[in-house]
Amino acid sequence: MSNPLLTAEGLPQFSAIKPEHVKPAVEHAIAECKRVIEQVLAEQTEFTWQNLIAPIDEADDVLGKLWSPVSHMNSVVSSDALREAYESCLPLLSEYGTFVGQHQGLYEAYKQLSESAHFEALDTAQKKVITNALRDFKLSGIALPADKQARYGEIVTKMSELGSTFNNNLMDATHAFTVLINDEAELSGLPQSAKDAAAELAKSQEKEGWLFTLDFPSYLPVMTYCDNGELREKMYRAFVTRASDLGPNAGEFDNSQVMADILALRHEISLLLDFDNYADHSLATKMADDSNQVLGFLRDLASKSKPQGEKELAEVHEFAAKEFNATDLNAWDLPYYSEKLKQARYAISDEELRPYFPEQKVVAGLFEVVNRLFGLTIKEREGVDVWHKDVKFYDVFGEDQTLRGSFYLDLYARAKKRGGAWMDDCVGRRDLTDGRTQLPVAYLTCNFNGPVGDKPALFTHDEVVTLFHEFGHGIHHMLTQVGASGVAGINGVAWDAVELPSQFLENWCWQPEALAFISGHFETGEALPQEMLDKMLAAKNFQSAMQMLRQLEFGLFDFLMHAEYDPAKGDEIQQVLDQVREQYAVVTAADFNRFQHSFGHIFGGGYAAGYYSYKWAEVLSADAFSRFEEEGVFNEKTGRDFLHNILEMGGSKEPSELFKAFRGRDPEIEALLRHSGIAG
């Protein structure tokens, strides 16, 4: 059966992917994977890498390259038919995962290989693939009796479906709400760029006026700059009640039961596998040792940040009362008055900076940064089949001009596209049996405002940071030199270390040496003036403790919700969140706030009982960057050390080992506090 979804060179044929192709192609690929497993086990008695892992890996790779573009398109150009096709495959993929994870013969083969003389001759990465696989067999219930294995399979399938439902509800709720404004006077304070984007959106829907949505590039400027408190409140209420039992679309896309069901199933699967709770289950594949270490880490950071957070909040209240006679600030007033305080203090705003960060300059500047650090050259390749006309395709070349990998870049927000920013794996690196190497390909996705009229897309500095973050994930995936696919790139990297390269690369968005070529006025080409740069750097840590506490609140909520779950009490999501806020939050959440209903990272993504990873990895990235501060931000040797010790190694060794190889010691928390301007 020829594969209608891939080009001759193995890239997705997006224009040829039709919803009706999806399920038959996936069914065929899964059947082939199962056939290969049975054949390998039937034909061999002594197992080696070549006769066991290589053929199964090859079959799995075909399945992965089929499923990756389907899953991706479901996130970026969704349609009812595609969503239906995507969801029809989730049970099949879950069932296949369980089939592999509970295959006694396959487990025995891996075990025999791990205990053989052949194992000792394998390289570090290959050994890691095998030891990870044995761990994952245990986490798939290989040791369970048949009835419990069957229940495990049912739970995994159901959890996969619920995660998809959660994301669908969130996307539908986000796109179900719009506000049309007909009187421009109601938009006073709003930057021209935001008004232009809203006018363009209204026009595209054949409406008069200015149309606002809950997509971040539309929502954020209203909350930050719009003088109209009623509009801010309307947008805020809709945003924080998305996919919940409250708000303008109350109950229509409600995730309440979905979340309760997900938690109950996670707890049940943890007990099946002999863990006390899902937090312990989650840590089985992470860098952190145990729950106490994670909670101690989060609470320590929170207690160090809270006094400064309280001070920062008091400053906003005092400023709003003194300068604007606004005494009773609501949740939808804080970003607005915070921005006014920031401008009063530093005389700088994101909007003033925006003209200096046109898309072309920023993207070229990003490529220049990785060229200086890692010797990379990045070139656009025309004529590659993409899913939307705005998408571009690039090749990444190493210092010796050999092709290292490629990526798709999809920068703009649009209807039927999931919000947020992410990097995903399109094709993974792997050594092929004929001696060639399959090179990695990544998807890099953001949701920024696109060009308006004859102006190019202009980014806020925050958006520049987001782009660098995702590109950090991208180079982790693309620069790997590991040929064993199970630990190549981001594969097999402990989840709480996976954010190290992404957060690490963000640092260059704040370096004057890098900003000189990342920025340039879209009309004149003039670099960011020194005075504006000084103000931007001075404002870098504005309300950093409040932001730190917000992230720690999410991390503690996520971890405690899973660690303390009690089936007898059932869903206590709101209570856990309230308790965490009471202890650590400085901003009082509105009583109607249903943030958890849109917390896709943990209910619809891979961060369950792992959201703490962002802060954990931030310690690693801040400390890694401190070596550049000591040796020069574009020091070639330091850059190549990071490339060879971290980026190229993928998941082939433990992250603590890789970090130590780069930094010469274990990570220390001081650099993070210093970079955040928080007194430790």
XYZ file of C-alpha atoms in Angstrom:
680
model
C 0.000 0.000 0.000
C 1.640 3.266 -1.097
C 1.618 5.972 1.500
C -0.374 9.010 0.300
C 0.756 11.080 3.279
C 4.526 11.278 2.635
C 6.714 12.702 -0.137
C 9.467 10.609 -1.709
C 12.037 12.052 0.736
C 9.866 11.247 3.753
C 8.418 14.700 4.463
C 4.674 15.032 5.073
C 2.612 15.640 1.932
C 0.263 18.091 3.677
C -1.761 19.006 0.602
C -2.479 15.323 -0.023
C -3.642 14.521 3.508
C -7.383 13.983 3.382
C -9.352 13.053 6.510
C -10.603 9.868 4.823
C -7.005 8.667 4.304
C -6.038 8.920 7.926
C -7.631 5.971 9.675
C -6.891 3.337 6.983
C -3.254 4.466 6.795
C -2.845 4.358 10.589
C -4.568 0.953 10.829
C -2.268 -0.418 8.134
C 0.868 0.991 9.813
C -0.119 -0.413 13.231
C -0.842 -3.836 11.714
C 2.598 -3.740 10.087
C 4.247 -2.803 13.419
C 2.564 -5.761 15.133
C 3.526 -8.099 12.286
C 7.181 -7.038 12.557
C 7.211 -7.637 16.336
C 5.764 -11.138 15.960
C 8.126 -11.964 13.086
C 11.219 -10.760 14.978
C 10.293 -12.792 18.046
C 9.469 -15.902 15.992
C 12.666 -15.857 13.939
C 15.257 -15.207 16.683
C 16.389 -16.951 19.809
C 19.456 -14.813 20.599
C 18.600 -11.145 20.465
C 20.835 -8.293 19.304
C 20.317 -4.605 18.551
C 20.211 -5.385 14.827
C 17.704 -8.233 14.928
C 15.400 -6.910 17.680
C 15.439 -3.145 18.083
C 16.341 -1.953 14.566
C 13.448 -3.653 12.669
C 10.818 -2.702 15.273
C 12.155 0.861 15.355
C 11.865 1.065 11.565
C 8.209 -0.008 11.601
C 7.444 2.411 14.451
C 9.122 5.206 12.503
C 6.721 4.696 9.581
C 3.787 4.951 11.980
C 5.290 8.042 13.620
C 5.815 9.814 10.302
C 2.189 9.104 9.366
C 0.687 10.235 12.639
C 2.851 13.310 13.260
C 1.440 15.469 10.399
C -2.134 14.394 11.157
C -1.782 15.317 14.831
C -0.048 18.561 13.860
C -2.689 19.609 11.319
C -5.376 18.887 13.887
C -3.707 21.591 16.021
C -2.964 24.188 13.331
C -5.608 23.868 10.566
C -8.358 21.989 12.350
C -11.640 21.041 10.677
C -14.568 18.921 11.822
C -13.638 16.099 9.421
C -9.962 16.128 10.400
C -10.800 16.239 14.102
C -13.090 13.238 13.653
C -10.386 11.304 11.768
C -7.773 12.238 14.376
C -9.992 11.150 17.273
C -10.949 7.891 15.579
C -7.249 6.903 15.691
C -6.589 7.697 19.371
C -8.006 4.375 20.672
C -6.003 2.481 18.002
C -2.745 4.174 19.026
C -3.451 3.667 22.734
C -4.221 0.015 22.123
C -0.962 -0.393 20.181
C 1.021 1.295 22.956
C -0.503 -1.089 25.490
C 0.064 -4.079 23.181
C 3.791 -3.248 23.062
C 4.115 -2.319 26.739
C 2.459 -5.549 27.904
C 3.946 -7.925 25.329
C 5.529 -10.614 27.473
C 7.612 -12.067 24.636
C 8.977 -8.660 23.700
C 9.777 -7.885 27.338
C 11.634 -11.209 27.668
C 13.599 -10.441 24.494
C 14.679 -7.022 25.825
C 15.548 -8.598 29.157
C 17.647 -11.306 27.491
C 19.429 -8.659 25.406
C 20.143 -6.521 28.487
C 21.767 -9.482 30.246
C 23.833 -10.659 27.243
C 27.464 -10.123 26.287
C 26.184 -8.294 23.186
C 24.695 -5.595 25.458
C 28.136 -4.776 26.865
C 29.425 -4.050 23.357
C 26.677 -1.493 22.602
C 27.288 2.246 22.829
C 25.953 4.428 25.669
C 22.888 5.598 23.731
C 21.883 2.078 22.706
C 22.224 0.824 26.280
C 20.065 3.738 27.458
C 17.336 2.829 24.934
C 17.230 -0.711 26.330
C 17.266 0.262 30.030
C 14.578 2.909 29.371
C 12.488 0.290 27.562
C 12.723 -2.139 30.493
C 11.638 0.665 32.852
C 8.734 1.509 30.510
C 7.620 -2.141 30.346
C 7.209 -2.034 34.125
C 5.336 1.299 33.834
C 3.048 -0.338 31.244
C 2.009 -3.053 33.669
C 4.094 -5.925 32.305
C 4.083 -7.573 35.740
C 0.315 -7.267 36.278
C -2.119 -10.204 36.114
C -4.211 -10.407 32.925
C -7.335 -8.708 34.313
C -5.329 -5.748 35.611
C -3.414 -5.515 32.340
C -6.732 -5.265 30.521
C -7.863 -2.508 32.886
C -4.560 -0.685 32.330
C -5.239 -0.708 28.563
C -8.760 0.630 29.054
C -7.486 3.474 31.253
C -4.738 4.529 28.830
C -7.209 4.663 25.917
C -9.748 6.627 27.941
C -7.112 9.102 29.197
C -5.959 9.748 25.637
C -9.544 10.463 24.530
C -10.198 12.724 27.533
C -7.030 14.729 26.886
C -8.189 15.327 23.323
C -11.672 16.311 24.524
C -10.116 18.781 26.973
C -8.119 20.441 24.169
C -11.117 20.515 21.821
C -13.285 22.155 24.472
C -10.592 24.732 25.134
C -10.082 25.541 21.451
C -13.842 25.737 20.809
C -14.437 27.910 23.878
C -11.589 30.242 22.925
C -12.978 30.726 19.423
C -16.650 30.903 20.485
C -16.250 34.308 22.115
C -15.691 37.579 20.253
C -16.393 41.244 20.988
C -17.234 43.648 18.166
C -16.663 47.316 18.936
C -18.216 49.921 16.613
C -17.161 53.111 18.380
C -13.411 53.802 18.268
C -13.732 55.998 21.385
C -14.269 52.791 23.383
C -10.744 51.709 22.415
C -8.811 54.674 23.807
C -5.371 53.690 25.093
C -5.176 50.699 22.765
C -2.078 50.731 20.538
C -2.574 51.301 16.817
C -1.126 47.854 16.023
C -3.842 46.169 18.116
C -6.572 48.307 16.535
C -5.283 47.554 13.045
C -5.278 43.809 13.738
C -8.833 43.999 15.171
C -10.054 46.021 12.170
C -8.450 43.538 9.774
C -10.102 40.612 11.594
C -13.522 42.331 11.447
C -13.042 42.977 7.739
C -12.087 39.341 7.102
C -15.459 38.357 8.617
C -17.294 41.065 6.644
C -18.079 43.072 9.765
C -17.772 46.792 10.448
C -15.603 47.997 13.339
C -13.017 46.219 15.482
C -13.258 42.524 16.358
C -11.484 41.100 19.420
C -10.996 37.449 20.337
C -9.527 35.461 23.227
C -6.437 34.575 21.184
C -3.486 36.015 23.077
C -2.344 38.642 20.514
C -5.881 40.068 20.573
C -6.633 39.619 24.283
C -3.388 40.838 25.850
C -3.271 44.394 24.409
C -6.841 45.029 25.625
C -5.943 43.890 29.161
C -2.693 45.864 29.163
C -3.560 49.153 27.480
C -7.288 49.712 26.962
C -8.691 52.544 29.133
C -12.167 51.022 28.841
C -12.573 49.106 32.126
C -15.859 47.572 30.996
C -14.245 46.050 27.907
C -11.335 44.769 30.002
C -13.749 43.153 32.447
C -15.781 41.582 29.653
C -12.673 40.094 28.015
C -11.189 38.988 31.351
C -14.358 37.218 32.492
C -14.584 35.369 29.177
C -10.879 34.448 29.220
C -10.674 33.048 32.780
C -13.937 31.117 32.467
C -13.134 29.419 29.151
C -14.331 25.807 28.927
C -16.002 25.990 32.365
C -19.346 26.101 34.131
C -19.267 29.919 34.259
C -18.864 32.851 31.903
C -20.457 33.853 28.577
C -20.458 30.282 27.223
C -21.147 28.662 30.611
C -21.512 24.891 30.405
C -21.247 24.726 26.612
C -17.649 23.485 26.422
C -17.312 22.633 30.108
C -14.149 20.738 31.092
C -15.221 20.160 34.735
C -16.168 16.494 34.379
C -13.330 15.845 31.920
C -10.794 17.021 34.526
C -12.399 14.995 37.321
C -12.363 11.865 35.129
C -8.728 12.398 34.088
C -7.607 12.724 37.725
C -9.534 9.642 38.819
C -8.019 7.548 36.014
C -4.489 8.824 36.663
C -4.843 7.861 40.296
C -6.215 4.436 39.419
C -3.394 3.673 36.978
C -0.819 4.747 39.587
C -2.255 2.358 42.170
C -2.312 -0.441 39.588
C 1.429 0.079 39.079
C 2.122 0.175 42.809
C 2.642 3.919 43.224
C 0.915 5.817 46.037
C -0.299 8.547 43.665
C 0.186 10.007 40.204
C 2.861 12.458 41.381
C 5.093 9.514 42.388
C 4.220 7.764 39.107
C 5.227 10.883 37.156
C 8.611 11.122 38.888
C 9.591 7.600 37.782
C 10.818 9.099 34.493
C 12.091 12.457 35.774
C 15.302 13.974 37.072
C 13.874 14.840 40.522
C 14.266 12.066 43.114
C 10.918 12.192 44.919
C 7.874 14.292 45.820
C 9.536 15.848 48.847
C 12.381 17.142 46.716
C 9.958 18.731 44.211
C 7.725 20.302 46.849
C 10.735 21.490 48.852
C 12.182 23.090 45.716
C 8.922 24.889 44.812
C 8.194 26.044 48.368
C 11.748 27.286 48.858
C 11.526 29.403 45.687
C 8.062 30.642 46.685
C 9.098 31.688 50.190
C 12.152 33.496 48.743
C 9.957 35.301 46.191
C 6.864 36.137 48.246
C 8.119 39.166 50.254
C 9.234 40.864 47.043
C 5.971 39.840 45.315
C 3.942 41.490 48.075
C 6.031 44.621 47.738
C 5.530 44.698 43.950
C 1.751 44.362 44.312
C 1.604 47.099 46.967
C 3.475 49.400 44.575
C 0.781 48.972 41.896
C -2.013 49.703 44.380
C -0.238 52.787 45.711
C 0.517 54.050 42.212
C -3.075 53.514 40.945
C -4.518 55.289 43.998
C -2.084 58.218 43.838
C -1.967 58.820 40.081
C -5.437 57.689 38.964
C -7.488 57.805 42.148
C -8.253 54.105 41.547
C -8.491 52.424 44.919
C -10.424 49.215 44.428
C -8.437 47.274 41.846
C -10.020 44.188 40.294
C -8.163 41.338 38.593
C -8.810 42.953 35.171
C -7.304 46.251 36.384
C -3.923 44.905 37.532
C -2.257 44.401 34.127
C -3.509 47.846 33.043
C -2.176 49.759 36.069
C 0.967 47.616 36.173
C 1.730 48.739 32.617
C 1.082 52.377 33.594
C 3.500 51.994 36.523
C 6.079 50.336 34.271
C 5.834 53.213 31.800
C 6.041 55.814 34.560
C 9.070 54.137 36.053
C 10.959 53.131 32.914
C 9.193 55.181 30.217
C 9.049 52.089 28.006
C 6.271 49.850 26.741
C 6.114 46.742 24.608
C 4.270 48.751 21.982
C 7.065 51.314 21.654
C 9.479 48.435 21.133
C 7.300 46.604 18.582
C 8.438 48.629 15.487
C 12.004 47.543 16.279
C 11.178 43.844 16.081
C 9.882 43.154 12.558
C 9.612 39.476 11.723
C 12.387 39.375 9.110
C 14.914 41.106 11.369
C 14.054 38.947 14.396
C 14.210 35.655 12.482
C 17.489 36.628 10.798
C 18.822 37.748 14.211
C 17.852 34.434 15.795
C 19.740 32.598 13.041
C 22.760 34.850 13.627
C 22.743 34.046 17.374
C 22.855 30.288 16.770
C 25.477 30.820 14.078
C 27.792 32.576 16.536
C 27.106 30.112 19.354
C 27.033 26.805 17.504
C 28.375 27.532 14.002
C 24.985 26.887 12.343
C 23.867 28.247 8.968
C 20.111 28.300 8.298
C 18.655 28.636 4.804
C 15.061 28.805 3.639
C 14.070 26.068 1.181
C 11.366 26.940 -1.349
C 8.873 24.529 -2.856
C 8.245 22.347 0.215
C 4.629 21.285 0.684
C 3.135 23.075 3.740
C -0.256 23.200 5.504
C -0.816 26.976 5.154
C 0.546 29.686 2.862
C 2.174 31.516 5.809
C 4.386 28.544 6.710
C 8.082 28.529 5.750
C 10.586 25.665 5.642
C 14.275 25.927 6.589
C 17.357 23.693 6.510
C 19.981 23.804 9.279
C 23.639 23.257 8.350
C 26.470 22.568 10.794
C 29.863 24.209 10.943
C 31.177 21.854 8.262
C 28.157 22.744 6.039
C 26.576 19.285 6.361
C 22.799 19.227 6.697
C 21.847 18.626 10.349
C 18.058 18.938 10.231
C 15.129 21.049 9.016
C 12.081 22.821 10.415
C 8.712 24.319 9.519
C 8.005 27.794 10.921
C 4.345 28.794 11.478
C 4.277 32.139 13.302
C 0.799 33.710 13.037
C -2.445 33.255 14.974
C -5.521 32.265 12.939
C -8.890 30.594 13.298
C -8.833 26.804 13.795
C -5.332 26.940 15.253
C -4.615 25.976 18.845
C -3.347 28.860 20.978
C 0.110 29.100 22.525
C 3.531 28.239 21.121
C 5.216 24.862 20.814
C 7.852 22.744 19.116
C 6.964 19.282 17.949
C 8.750 16.355 16.360
C 7.926 15.834 12.668
C 10.732 13.371 11.857
C 13.227 11.995 14.385
C 16.927 11.327 13.821
C 17.871 7.676 13.496
C 20.590 5.514 12.016
C 19.181 3.448 9.146
C 20.097 -0.165 8.510
C 21.728 0.734 5.169
C 24.260 2.969 6.928
C 22.535 6.277 6.119
C 21.107 8.635 8.749
C 17.525 9.926 8.798
C 17.762 13.614 9.682
C 15.408 15.291 12.145
C 12.616 17.698 11.162
C 10.751 19.930 13.636
C 7.530 21.948 13.702
C 7.918 25.392 15.312
C 4.555 26.991 16.002
C 3.665 30.393 17.499
C 0.561 32.604 17.599
C 1.680 36.153 16.820
C -0.145 38.856 14.874
C 0.693 38.606 11.182
C 1.420 41.468 8.782
C -1.285 44.149 8.653
C -1.783 46.125 5.432
C 1.641 46.993 4.035
C 3.372 46.630 7.411
C 5.374 43.481 8.173
C 4.549 41.393 11.243
C 5.873 43.360 14.228
C 6.611 41.418 17.418
C 6.625 42.494 21.030
C 9.816 41.709 22.887
C 7.863 39.047 24.805
C 7.048 37.374 21.511
C 10.714 37.498 20.505
C 11.496 35.653 23.766
C 8.797 33.074 22.938
C 10.282 32.483 19.484
C 13.768 31.976 20.946
C 12.292 29.587 23.552
C 10.669 27.355 20.945
C 13.767 27.497 18.756
C 15.778 26.237 21.753
C 13.557 23.134 21.771
C 14.008 22.964 18.009
C 17.819 22.863 18.086
C 17.679 20.247 20.865
C 15.677 18.096 18.446
C 17.610 18.968 15.275
C 21.240 19.026 16.435
C 21.321 15.654 18.138
C 24.144 13.374 17.035
C 22.552 10.306 18.625
C 21.525 7.661 16.108
C 19.433 5.506 18.481
C 16.033 7.111 17.942
C 14.687 6.297 21.411
C 17.147 8.762 22.972
C 17.854 11.073 20.003
C 17.008 14.783 20.321
C 14.258 15.369 22.864
C 13.386 11.664 23.034
C 14.159 10.031 26.345
C 15.176 13.362 27.951
C 13.844 13.562 31.510
C 10.801 15.843 31.335
C 12.100 18.197 34.022
C 15.270 18.801 31.985
C 13.623 19.155 28.572
C 13.130 22.916 29.030
C 16.858 23.538 29.575
C 17.798 24.389 25.945
C 14.620 26.442 25.376
C 14.971 28.622 28.463
C 18.713 28.839 27.901
C 18.323 30.395 24.445
C 15.929 33.074 25.792
C 18.896 34.747 27.514
C 20.192 36.188 24.234
C 16.995 38.265 23.830
C 18.331 40.412 26.682
C 21.951 40.744 25.597
C 22.920 44.127 24.067
C 25.401 42.350 21.766
C 22.610 40.170 20.358
C 19.897 42.863 20.343
C 22.113 44.889 18.002
C 21.212 42.445 15.192
C 17.905 40.979 16.477
C 16.312 44.438 16.333
C 15.968 47.044 13.605
C 13.188 49.564 12.926
C 10.901 48.194 10.216
C 10.953 51.500 8.278
C 14.448 52.885 8.846
C 16.421 49.760 9.772
C 17.814 51.695 12.764
C 18.905 49.389 15.609
C 17.184 49.703 18.962
C 18.419 53.057 20.358
C 20.690 52.812 23.397
C 18.238 54.780 25.531
C 15.373 52.374 24.754
C 17.656 49.392 25.257
C 18.711 50.709 28.683
C 15.066 51.185 29.673
C 14.110 47.726 28.397
C 16.916 46.088 30.359
C 16.040 48.128 33.456
C 12.413 46.993 33.117
C 13.402 43.329 32.570
C 12.658 42.286 36.139
C 9.612 44.485 36.614
C 7.218 42.412 38.777
C 9.503 39.384 38.347
C 8.628 38.073 41.811
C 4.901 38.271 40.993
C 5.547 36.347 37.773
C 7.711 33.814 39.606
C 4.953 33.267 42.193
C 2.361 32.796 39.454
C 4.418 30.012 37.874
C 5.095 28.435 41.274
C 1.359 28.575 42.033
C 0.675 26.576 38.850
C 3.467 24.111 39.658
C 2.382 23.547 43.261
C -1.280 23.259 42.290
C -0.489 20.670 39.618
C 1.810 18.614 41.841
C -0.329 18.688 45.012
C -3.523 17.959 43.087
C -1.946 14.707 41.884
C -0.022 13.915 45.087
C -2.980 14.395 47.453
C -5.757 12.971 45.312
C -8.155 10.861 47.359
C -10.696 8.762 45.420
C -13.014 8.819 48.434
C -13.242 12.610 48.155
C -13.055 12.744 44.350
C -12.515 15.998 42.545
C -10.976 18.605 44.863
C -9.360 20.625 42.101
C -10.763 23.993 43.153
C -9.999 23.386 46.841
C -6.343 22.498 46.141
C -5.957 25.564 43.939
C -7.551 27.783 46.591
C -5.212 26.416 49.295
C -2.098 26.984 47.172
C -3.238 30.517 46.370
C -3.928 31.237 50.013
C -0.389 30.215 50.955
C 1.659 31.594 48.093
C -0.269 33.914 45.771
C -0.033 37.658 46.327
C -2.752 38.506 43.788
C -6.222 37.455 44.919
C -7.956 35.517 42.151
C -11.523 36.502 41.255
C -14.049 34.058 42.725
C -15.292 33.231 39.214
C -11.776 32.472 37.924
C -11.669 28.974 36.417
C -8.036 28.964 35.294
C -7.774 25.190 35.762
C -10.363 24.562 33.005
C -7.905 25.904 30.424
C -4.699 24.462 31.946
C -3.913 22.470 28.801
C -0.340 21.697 29.849
C -1.507 19.279 32.518
C -4.940 18.133 31.330
C -4.323 18.037 27.581
C -0.529 17.849 27.350
C 2.424 16.033 28.859
C 3.044 18.141 31.969
C 0.796 16.341 34.503
C 2.524 16.381 37.918
C 5.400 17.896 35.969
C 4.623 21.587 35.508
C 7.322 22.239 38.106
C 9.723 21.266 35.280
C 9.697 24.831 33.943
C 11.201 26.188 37.157
C 13.440 23.151 37.667
C 14.897 23.584 34.184
C 15.110 27.357 34.671
C 17.612 26.735 37.455
C 19.632 24.632 34.998
C 19.363 27.190 32.184
C 20.211 30.208 34.372
C 23.215 28.402 35.806
C 24.324 27.207 32.350
C 24.064 30.783 31.054
C 26.093 32.077 33.987
C 29.089 30.337 32.410
C 28.578 32.520 29.303
C 28.354 35.577 31.565
C 31.757 34.637 32.944
C 33.390 33.708 29.613
C 31.572 35.926 27.065
C 28.016 35.661 25.696
C 29.340 34.736 22.258
C 32.396 32.848 23.435
C 32.888 30.253 20.712
C 34.382 27.567 22.956
C 31.590 27.908 25.539
C 28.973 27.714 22.777
C 30.535 24.604 21.287
C 30.763 23.045 24.767
C 27.010 23.536 25.197
C 26.442 22.088 21.721
C 28.552 18.977 22.348
C 27.606 18.308 25.999
C 23.890 19.156 25.941
C 22.304 19.633 22.508
C 24.022 16.807 20.648
C 23.613 14.256 23.443
C 19.802 14.133 23.501
C 18.555 11.663 26.112
C 21.558 9.343 25.802
C 22.766 10.153 29.344
C 21.168 11.386 32.545
C 20.636 15.187 32.455
C 22.532 15.693 35.723
C 25.555 14.027 34.096
C 25.313 16.197 30.965
C 24.880 19.386 32.978
C 27.913 18.547 35.075
C 29.977 17.872 31.953
C 29.118 21.367 30.684
C 29.212 23.342 33.935
C 31.863 21.379 35.812
C 29.619 21.054 38.877
C 26.037 20.450 40.039
C 23.427 23.179 39.350
C 22.968 26.036 41.849
C 19.833 28.126 42.392
C 21.564 31.508 42.876
C 21.826 32.359 39.164
C 18.047 32.076 38.702
C 17.319 34.387 41.630
C 19.944 36.843 40.415
C 18.644 36.835 36.823
C 15.131 37.398 38.169
C 16.259 40.276 40.370
C 15.067 38.457 43.494
C 17.155 38.688 46.640
C 17.750 35.077 47.752
